[in-house]
Amino acid sequence: MQTITMREALNQAMAEEMERDEKVFLMGEEVAEYDGAYKVSQGLLKKFGPKRVIDTPISEAGFVGLSVGAATYGLRPIVEFMTWSFSLVAFDQIVNNAGQIRYMSGGQFSVPLVLRGSSGGGLQVGATHSHTPENWYANVPALTVITPAFPDDAKGLLKSAIRSNNPVCFIENEKLYGFKGEVPDEGDFLVPIGKGRIRREGSSVTLVANSASTHRALAAAEELAKDGIEAEVIDLRTIKPYDFDLIAESVAKTHRLVIVEENKPYAGWGAQVAYDVQRRLFDELDAPITRVTGMDVPQPYNGRMEQAVMPNEQRIIAAVRDVLQ
């Protein structure tokens, strides 16, 4: 077992899949000569050459459109966004092209495409660079949406995403690139898409989170344990399709559910989970479901103000105490 950063885990996943399948290639802004804005593609140009690691112009609409065309003709592109906030200028290519081609062609074309890059707030990069768009893309029927929180999941899920015949939005959190964790270094390590993972067992309350919010939920759980409150923390890992069965098993044990997400509250992915749980598990609940989300305001640039609008530990702890009353 090796201990590596999230950045290194993602790099290994791409390198291994490019070695395994010559149809896999990477493109995006600064992914080649500069090794990527966050150095996730470090060394790949030297290893695979300029035909498979391609620097693009600053035109997300252009290179995402190009990747959709390449995917429909049998290649397996990986597109890196410098930040998912920039994916908004390629919304038509992602939603109307990648998301609809299989249906519109009557199944004649698949789109084995991975769109990946950084996202999230908390680093004072302002309102236009801090979006967490997983709920936006999860609203598109054909798109798979993945949000890893730990290096082992980042590697295993990215490899699975590259092998998928569906378009995948692989949304990484900027704050986690330097986070270290154990990652298997032998064999072909894959993590199945659509399966969550219990990161901390407990019996008092269920916390469901994703990406960086999983780390906040775990930190809150450790504080609550000092008062004898044992929170079970589920890392959802895949937002769509999500692992309802794992949540159901946990709620049947704890009878209380708090959802933690960085999305804004209106129509965040947690709203769908809350609806499904109350619809199918109403008799298991001993308290109303609570969500801890980003606040419904543009992301502040000021550091203190930004932290105040994030789903921080204090707000999670308060939500847990509320559902336990």
Tab-separated table of C-alpha atoms in Angstrom:
chain	number	residue	atom	x	y	z
A	1	MET	CA	0.000	0.000	0.000
A	2	GLN	CA	1.353	3.425	-0.953
A	3	THR	CA	0.542	6.756	0.715
A	4	ILE	CA	0.061	9.441	-1.945
A	5	THR	CA	-1.833	12.670	-2.521
A	6	MET	CA	-5.134	12.986	-4.343
A	7	ARG	CA	-3.205	14.733	-7.142
A	8	GLU	CA	-0.845	11.758	-7.498
A	9	ALA	CA	-3.719	9.268	-7.369
A	10	LEU	CA	-5.491	11.003	-10.250
A	11	ASN	CA	-2.242	11.126	-12.206
A	12	GLN	CA	-1.704	7.388	-11.707
A	13	ALA	CA	-5.239	6.620	-12.833
A	14	MET	CA	-4.806	8.497	-16.115
A	15	ALA	CA	-1.337	7.077	-16.756
A	16	GLU	CA	-2.458	3.499	-16.159
A	17	GLU	CA	-5.494	3.841	-18.397
A	18	MET	CA	-3.457	5.499	-21.160
A	19	GLU	CA	-0.988	2.623	-20.978
A	20	ARG	CA	-3.809	0.061	-21.039
A	21	ASP	CA	-5.786	1.588	-23.918
A	22	GLU	CA	-4.245	3.637	-26.736
A	23	LYS	CA	-7.635	5.222	-27.427
A	24	VAL	CA	-7.427	7.201	-24.176
A	25	PHE	CA	-6.022	10.716	-24.479
A	26	LEU	CA	-6.010	13.902	-22.378
A	27	MET	CA	-6.622	17.467	-23.444
A	28	GLY	CA	-7.314	20.815	-21.835
A	29	GLU	CA	-5.774	24.150	-20.994
A	30	GLU	CA	-2.124	23.781	-19.857
A	31	VAL	CA	-2.351	19.998	-19.352
A	32	ALA	CA	0.776	19.304	-21.443
A	33	GLU	CA	3.679	21.769	-21.261
A	34	TYR	CA	2.621	23.193	-17.870
A	35	ASP	CA	1.582	19.784	-16.371
A	36	GLY	CA	-1.902	21.103	-15.570
A	37	ALA	CA	-3.051	24.050	-13.472
A	38	TYR	CA	-2.876	21.845	-10.356
A	39	LYS	CA	-0.120	19.526	-11.674
A	40	VAL	CA	-2.479	16.564	-11.958
A	41	SER	CA	-1.107	15.736	-15.419
A	42	GLN	CA	2.543	16.052	-14.392
A	43	GLY	CA	4.833	13.940	-16.552
A	44	LEU	CA	2.140	12.656	-18.904
A	45	LEU	CA	3.341	14.682	-21.926
A	46	LYS	CA	6.836	13.247	-21.585
A	47	LYS	CA	5.478	9.726	-21.221
A	48	PHE	CA	2.786	9.694	-23.919
A	49	GLY	CA	3.746	12.498	-26.298
A	50	PRO	CA	1.901	15.476	-27.818
A	51	LYS	CA	-0.624	13.403	-29.789
A	52	ARG	CA	-2.138	12.034	-26.556
A	53	VAL	CA	-1.574	14.932	-24.126
A	54	ILE	CA	-2.846	18.028	-25.874
A	55	ASP	CA	-2.788	21.677	-24.867
A	56	THR	CA	-5.907	23.468	-26.092
A	57	PRO	CA	-6.785	27.125	-26.680
A	58	ILE	CA	-8.787	28.863	-23.939
A	59	SER	CA	-12.074	27.724	-25.441
A	60	GLU	CA	-14.040	25.229	-23.341
A	61	ALA	CA	-16.886	25.179	-25.851
A	62	GLY	CA	-14.419	24.288	-28.604
A	63	PHE	CA	-12.443	21.508	-26.936
A	64	VAL	CA	-15.441	19.923	-25.213
A	65	GLY	CA	-17.245	19.856	-28.560
A	66	LEU	CA	-14.156	18.298	-30.139
A	67	SER	CA	-14.035	15.654	-27.384
A	68	VAL	CA	-17.681	14.695	-27.934
A	69	GLY	CA	-16.962	14.156	-31.625
A	70	ALA	CA	-13.859	12.087	-30.822
A	71	ALA	CA	-15.822	9.948	-28.358
A	72	THR	CA	-18.587	9.186	-30.842
A	73	TYR	CA	-15.947	7.935	-33.276
A	74	GLY	CA	-14.444	5.456	-30.827
A	75	LEU	CA	-11.800	7.366	-28.882
A	76	ARG	CA	-11.892	7.835	-25.099
A	77	PRO	CA	-11.074	11.475	-24.332
A	78	ILE	CA	-10.337	12.872	-20.877
A	79	VAL	CA	-10.985	16.621	-20.757
A	80	GLU	CA	-9.535	18.707	-17.929
A	81	PHE	CA	-11.262	21.917	-16.909
A	82	MET	CA	-8.990	24.349	-15.089
A	83	THR	CA	-12.048	24.740	-12.867
A	84	TRP	CA	-15.548	23.334	-13.284
A	85	SER	CA	-16.769	26.914	-13.043
A	86	PHE	CA	-15.435	27.314	-16.609
A	87	SER	CA	-17.530	24.356	-17.790
A	88	LEU	CA	-20.476	26.740	-17.901
A	89	VAL	CA	-19.309	28.126	-21.240
A	90	ALA	CA	-19.473	24.542	-22.585
A	91	PHE	CA	-22.895	23.819	-21.062
A	92	ASP	CA	-24.470	23.237	-24.471
A	93	GLN	CA	-21.781	20.758	-25.510
A	94	ILE	CA	-22.066	18.847	-22.198
A	95	VAL	CA	-25.842	18.839	-21.824
A	96	ASN	CA	-27.163	18.908	-25.381
A	97	ASN	CA	-24.370	16.992	-27.114
A	98	ALA	CA	-22.634	14.584	-24.694
A	99	GLY	CA	-25.829	14.077	-22.722
A	100	GLN	CA	-28.235	13.466	-25.604
A	101	ILE	CA	-26.370	11.835	-28.500
A	102	ARG	CA	-27.006	8.221	-27.539
A	103	TYR	CA	-30.751	8.864	-27.180
A	104	MET	CA	-31.021	11.078	-30.255
A	105	SER	CA	-29.135	8.538	-32.399
A	106	GLY	CA	-31.286	5.650	-31.278
A	107	GLY	CA	-28.312	4.038	-29.560
A	108	GLN	CA	-26.018	4.178	-32.593
A	109	PHE	CA	-23.417	6.288	-30.765
A	110	SER	CA	-21.969	6.051	-27.265
A	111	VAL	CA	-20.006	8.889	-25.670
A	112	PRO	CA	-17.153	7.416	-23.574
A	113	LEU	CA	-15.977	10.794	-22.318
A	114	VAL	CA	-14.608	11.925	-18.941
A	115	LEU	CA	-14.835	15.599	-18.042
A	116	ARG	CA	-12.764	16.313	-14.952
A	117	GLY	CA	-11.265	19.214	-12.996
A	118	SER	CA	-11.330	21.234	-9.794
A	119	SER	CA	-14.340	22.784	-8.087
A	120	GLY	CA	-15.571	24.132	-4.784
A	121	GLY	CA	-15.222	27.081	-2.469
A	122	GLY	CA	-13.104	27.883	0.552
A	123	LEU	CA	-9.954	29.221	-1.109
A	124	GLN	CA	-10.957	32.839	-1.682
A	125	VAL	CA	-11.125	32.618	-5.463
A	126	GLY	CA	-14.374	34.539	-5.664
A	127	ALA	CA	-17.962	34.001	-6.743
A	128	THR	CA	-17.250	33.077	-10.373
A	129	HIS	CA	-14.568	30.438	-9.599
A	130	SER	CA	-16.108	28.628	-6.591
A	131	HIS	CA	-19.069	26.725	-7.990
A	132	THR	CA	-19.901	23.154	-6.942
A	133	PRO	CA	-21.908	22.121	-10.006
A	134	GLU	CA	-22.557	18.432	-9.282
A	135	ASN	CA	-26.286	19.035	-8.799
A	136	TRP	CA	-26.555	20.933	-12.094
A	137	TYR	CA	-25.102	18.067	-14.127
A	138	ALA	CA	-26.881	15.388	-12.076
A	139	ASN	CA	-30.105	16.870	-13.458
A	140	VAL	CA	-29.178	15.619	-16.960
A	141	PRO	CA	-30.457	12.051	-17.449
A	142	ALA	CA	-27.473	10.564	-19.310
A	143	LEU	CA	-24.640	12.044	-17.260
A	144	THR	CA	-22.824	10.164	-14.486
A	145	VAL	CA	-21.544	12.447	-11.703
A	146	ILE	CA	-18.666	11.444	-9.415
A	147	THR	CA	-17.143	13.464	-6.534
A	148	PRO	CA	-14.272	11.640	-4.749
A	149	ALA	CA	-13.141	12.639	-1.252
A	150	PHE	CA	-10.076	10.410	-0.727
A	151	PRO	CA	-7.083	9.439	-2.897
A	152	ASP	CA	-7.964	5.730	-3.159
A	153	ASP	CA	-11.457	6.529	-4.385
A	154	ALA	CA	-10.104	9.200	-6.728
A	155	LYS	CA	-7.859	6.675	-8.446
A	156	GLY	CA	-10.272	3.758	-8.524
A	157	LEU	CA	-13.250	5.814	-9.619
A	158	LEU	CA	-11.358	7.730	-12.312
A	159	LYS	CA	-10.172	4.456	-13.830
A	160	SER	CA	-13.757	3.172	-13.797
A	161	ALA	CA	-14.981	6.435	-15.329
A	162	ILE	CA	-12.470	6.215	-18.193
A	163	ARG	CA	-13.726	2.686	-18.978
A	164	SER	CA	-17.385	3.736	-18.884
A	165	ASN	CA	-19.254	4.092	-22.173
A	166	ASN	CA	-21.273	6.965	-20.708
A	167	PRO	CA	-20.212	10.612	-20.360
A	168	VAL	CA	-18.902	11.165	-16.826
A	169	CYS	CA	-18.569	14.443	-14.922
A	170	PHE	CA	-15.681	13.785	-12.525
A	171	ILE	CA	-15.731	16.704	-10.108
A	172	GLU	CA	-12.671	17.048	-7.887
A	173	ASN	CA	-12.353	19.477	-4.975
A	174	GLU	CA	-9.536	21.973	-5.217
A	175	LYS	CA	-8.781	21.806	-1.485
A	176	LEU	CA	-8.200	18.041	-1.593
A	177	TYR	CA	-5.429	17.830	-4.220
A	178	GLY	CA	-2.763	17.773	-1.511
A	179	PHE	CA	-4.651	15.424	0.830
A	180	LYS	CA	-2.752	12.181	1.440
A	181	GLY	CA	-4.150	8.697	1.893
A	182	GLU	CA	-3.385	5.037	1.332
A	183	VAL	CA	-3.915	3.751	-2.201
A	184	PRO	CA	-3.386	0.145	-3.369
A	185	ASP	CA	-0.298	-0.063	-5.571
A	186	GLU	CA	-0.699	-3.592	-6.867
A	187	GLY	CA	-3.092	-4.954	-9.459
A	188	ASP	CA	-5.755	-3.149	-11.435
A	189	PHE	CA	-7.456	-1.113	-8.694
A	190	LEU	CA	-11.020	-0.097	-9.601
A	191	VAL	CA	-13.818	1.390	-7.476
A	192	PRO	CA	-17.367	0.710	-8.725
A	193	ILE	CA	-19.441	3.686	-9.860
A	194	GLY	CA	-22.664	4.200	-7.884
A	195	LYS	CA	-21.492	2.759	-4.579
A	196	GLY	CA	-21.079	4.820	-1.391
A	197	ARG	CA	-18.739	3.991	1.481
A	198	ILE	CA	-19.083	4.150	5.245
A	199	ARG	CA	-16.117	6.188	6.438
A	200	ARG	CA	-17.077	6.105	10.111
A	201	GLU	CA	-19.493	3.741	11.837
A	202	GLY	CA	-22.006	4.989	14.404
A	203	SER	CA	-25.460	4.378	15.815
A	204	SER	CA	-26.794	7.803	16.873
A	205	VAL	CA	-27.284	9.602	13.557
A	206	THR	CA	-26.405	9.174	9.864
A	207	LEU	CA	-24.358	11.875	8.136
A	208	VAL	CA	-24.372	11.645	4.327
A	209	ALA	CA	-21.799	13.812	2.566
A	210	ASN	CA	-19.584	13.979	-0.524
A	211	SER	CA	-16.224	15.362	-1.597
A	212	ALA	CA	-14.723	17.919	0.838
A	213	SER	CA	-17.944	17.901	2.875
A	214	THR	CA	-17.119	14.323	3.888
A	215	HIS	CA	-14.040	15.585	5.715
A	216	ARG	CA	-16.109	18.235	7.489
A	217	ALA	CA	-18.645	15.584	8.485
A	218	LEU	CA	-15.890	13.330	9.837
A	219	ALA	CA	-14.404	16.187	11.860
A	220	ALA	CA	-17.838	17.014	13.277
A	221	ALA	CA	-18.390	13.349	14.120
A	222	GLU	CA	-15.191	13.259	16.165
A	223	GLU	CA	-16.321	16.309	18.158
A	224	LEU	CA	-19.763	14.796	18.749
A	225	ALA	CA	-18.187	11.557	19.972
A	226	LYS	CA	-16.716	13.477	22.914
A	227	ASP	CA	-20.308	13.875	24.118
A	228	GLY	CA	-21.227	10.263	23.484
A	229	ILE	CA	-22.926	10.916	20.124
A	230	GLU	CA	-21.751	8.372	17.555
A	231	ALA	CA	-22.383	9.569	14.027
A	232	GLU	CA	-22.170	7.207	11.063
A	233	VAL	CA	-20.558	9.023	8.140
A	234	ILE	CA	-21.333	7.912	4.581
A	235	ASP	CA	-19.223	9.238	1.729
A	236	LEU	CA	-21.614	9.141	-1.225
A	237	ARG	CA	-18.718	9.171	-3.762
A	238	THR	CA	-21.090	9.021	-6.756
A	239	ILE	CA	-23.856	11.626	-6.869
A	240	LYS	CA	-25.630	10.032	-9.821
A	241	PRO	CA	-26.461	7.208	-9.653
A	242	TYR	CA	-26.251	7.349	-5.855
A	243	ASP	CA	-26.242	4.464	-3.375
A	244	PHE	CA	-29.699	4.624	-1.810
A	245	ASP	CA	-29.406	1.119	-0.323
A	246	LEU	CA	-26.374	2.051	1.782
A	247	ILE	CA	-28.177	5.103	3.158
A	248	ALA	CA	-31.281	3.005	3.862
A	249	GLU	CA	-29.291	0.458	5.859
A	250	SER	CA	-27.768	3.214	7.958
A	251	VAL	CA	-31.027	5.108	8.538
A	252	ALA	CA	-32.706	1.849	9.600
A	253	LYS	CA	-30.062	1.695	12.335
A	254	THR	CA	-29.824	5.346	13.444
A	255	HIS	CA	-33.334	6.628	12.544
A	256	ARG	CA	-31.944	10.127	11.986
A	257	LEU	CA	-30.411	11.700	8.879
A	258	VAL	CA	-28.345	14.843	8.335
A	259	ILE	CA	-27.147	15.599	4.781
A	260	VAL	CA	-24.017	17.698	4.293
A	261	GLU	CA	-23.309	19.256	0.884
A	262	GLU	CA	-21.489	22.282	-0.454
A	263	ASN	CA	-24.239	22.917	-3.016
A	264	LYS	CA	-26.555	25.836	-2.465
A	265	PRO	CA	-29.748	24.745	-0.696
A	266	TYR	CA	-32.217	25.114	-3.568
A	267	ALA	CA	-32.278	21.821	-5.522
A	268	GLY	CA	-28.930	20.571	-4.229
A	269	TRP	CA	-28.359	16.804	-4.556
A	270	GLY	CA	-29.272	16.465	-0.887
A	271	ALA	CA	-32.809	17.596	-1.674
A	272	GLN	CA	-33.238	14.518	-3.884
A	273	VAL	CA	-31.801	12.206	-1.210
A	274	ALA	CA	-34.087	13.740	1.425
A	275	TYR	CA	-37.109	13.242	-0.836
A	276	ASP	CA	-36.220	9.600	-1.550
A	277	VAL	CA	-35.623	8.768	2.119
A	278	GLN	CA	-38.822	10.391	3.399
A	279	ARG	CA	-40.794	8.791	0.540
A	280	ARG	CA	-39.459	5.259	1.037
A	281	LEU	CA	-38.314	5.173	4.678
A	282	PHE	CA	-40.752	7.488	6.441
A	283	ASP	CA	-41.540	4.995	9.220
A	284	GLU	CA	-37.824	4.603	10.013
A	285	LEU	CA	-37.366	8.293	10.811
A	286	ASP	CA	-37.561	9.558	14.397
A	287	ALA	CA	-36.898	13.177	13.389
A	288	PRO	CA	-37.208	15.356	10.269
A	289	ILE	CA	-34.284	15.117	7.825
A	290	THR	CA	-31.926	18.094	8.028
A	291	ARG	CA	-29.601	19.476	5.366
A	292	VAL	CA	-26.432	21.500	5.980
A	293	THR	CA	-25.563	23.261	2.704
A	294	GLY	CA	-23.740	26.239	1.365
A	295	MET	CA	-25.788	29.351	2.028
A	296	ASP	CA	-27.958	30.819	-0.729
A	297	VAL	CA	-25.639	33.699	-1.571
A	298	PRO	CA	-22.865	34.265	-4.128
A	299	GLN	CA	-19.558	32.977	-2.751
A	300	PRO	CA	-17.842	35.831	-0.826
A	301	TYR	CA	-14.200	36.662	-1.535
A	302	ASN	CA	-13.539	37.705	2.070
A	303	GLY	CA	-12.093	34.725	3.937
A	304	ARG	CA	-14.182	34.945	7.102
A	305	MET	CA	-17.369	35.586	5.178
A	306	GLU	CA	-16.658	32.660	2.846
A	307	GLN	CA	-16.095	30.247	5.722
A	308	ALA	CA	-19.355	31.424	7.283
A	309	VAL	CA	-21.376	30.431	4.192
A	310	MET	CA	-19.714	27.003	3.869
A	311	PRO	CA	-21.160	23.859	5.521
A	312	ASN	CA	-18.659	24.032	8.383
A	313	GLU	CA	-18.269	21.754	11.431
A	314	GLN	CA	-20.146	24.055	13.792
A	315	ARG	CA	-23.247	24.046	11.580
A	316	ILE	CA	-23.073	20.242	11.212
A	317	ILE	CA	-22.790	19.740	14.975
A	318	ALA	CA	-25.739	22.074	15.575
A	319	ALA	CA	-27.828	20.179	12.996
A	320	VAL	CA	-27.050	16.835	14.646
A	321	ARG	CA	-27.960	18.123	18.095
A	322	ASP	CA	-31.206	19.456	16.641
A	323	VAL	CA	-32.308	16.101	15.162
A	324	LEU	CA	-31.377	14.335	18.419
A	325	GLN	CA	-33.661	16.503	20.549
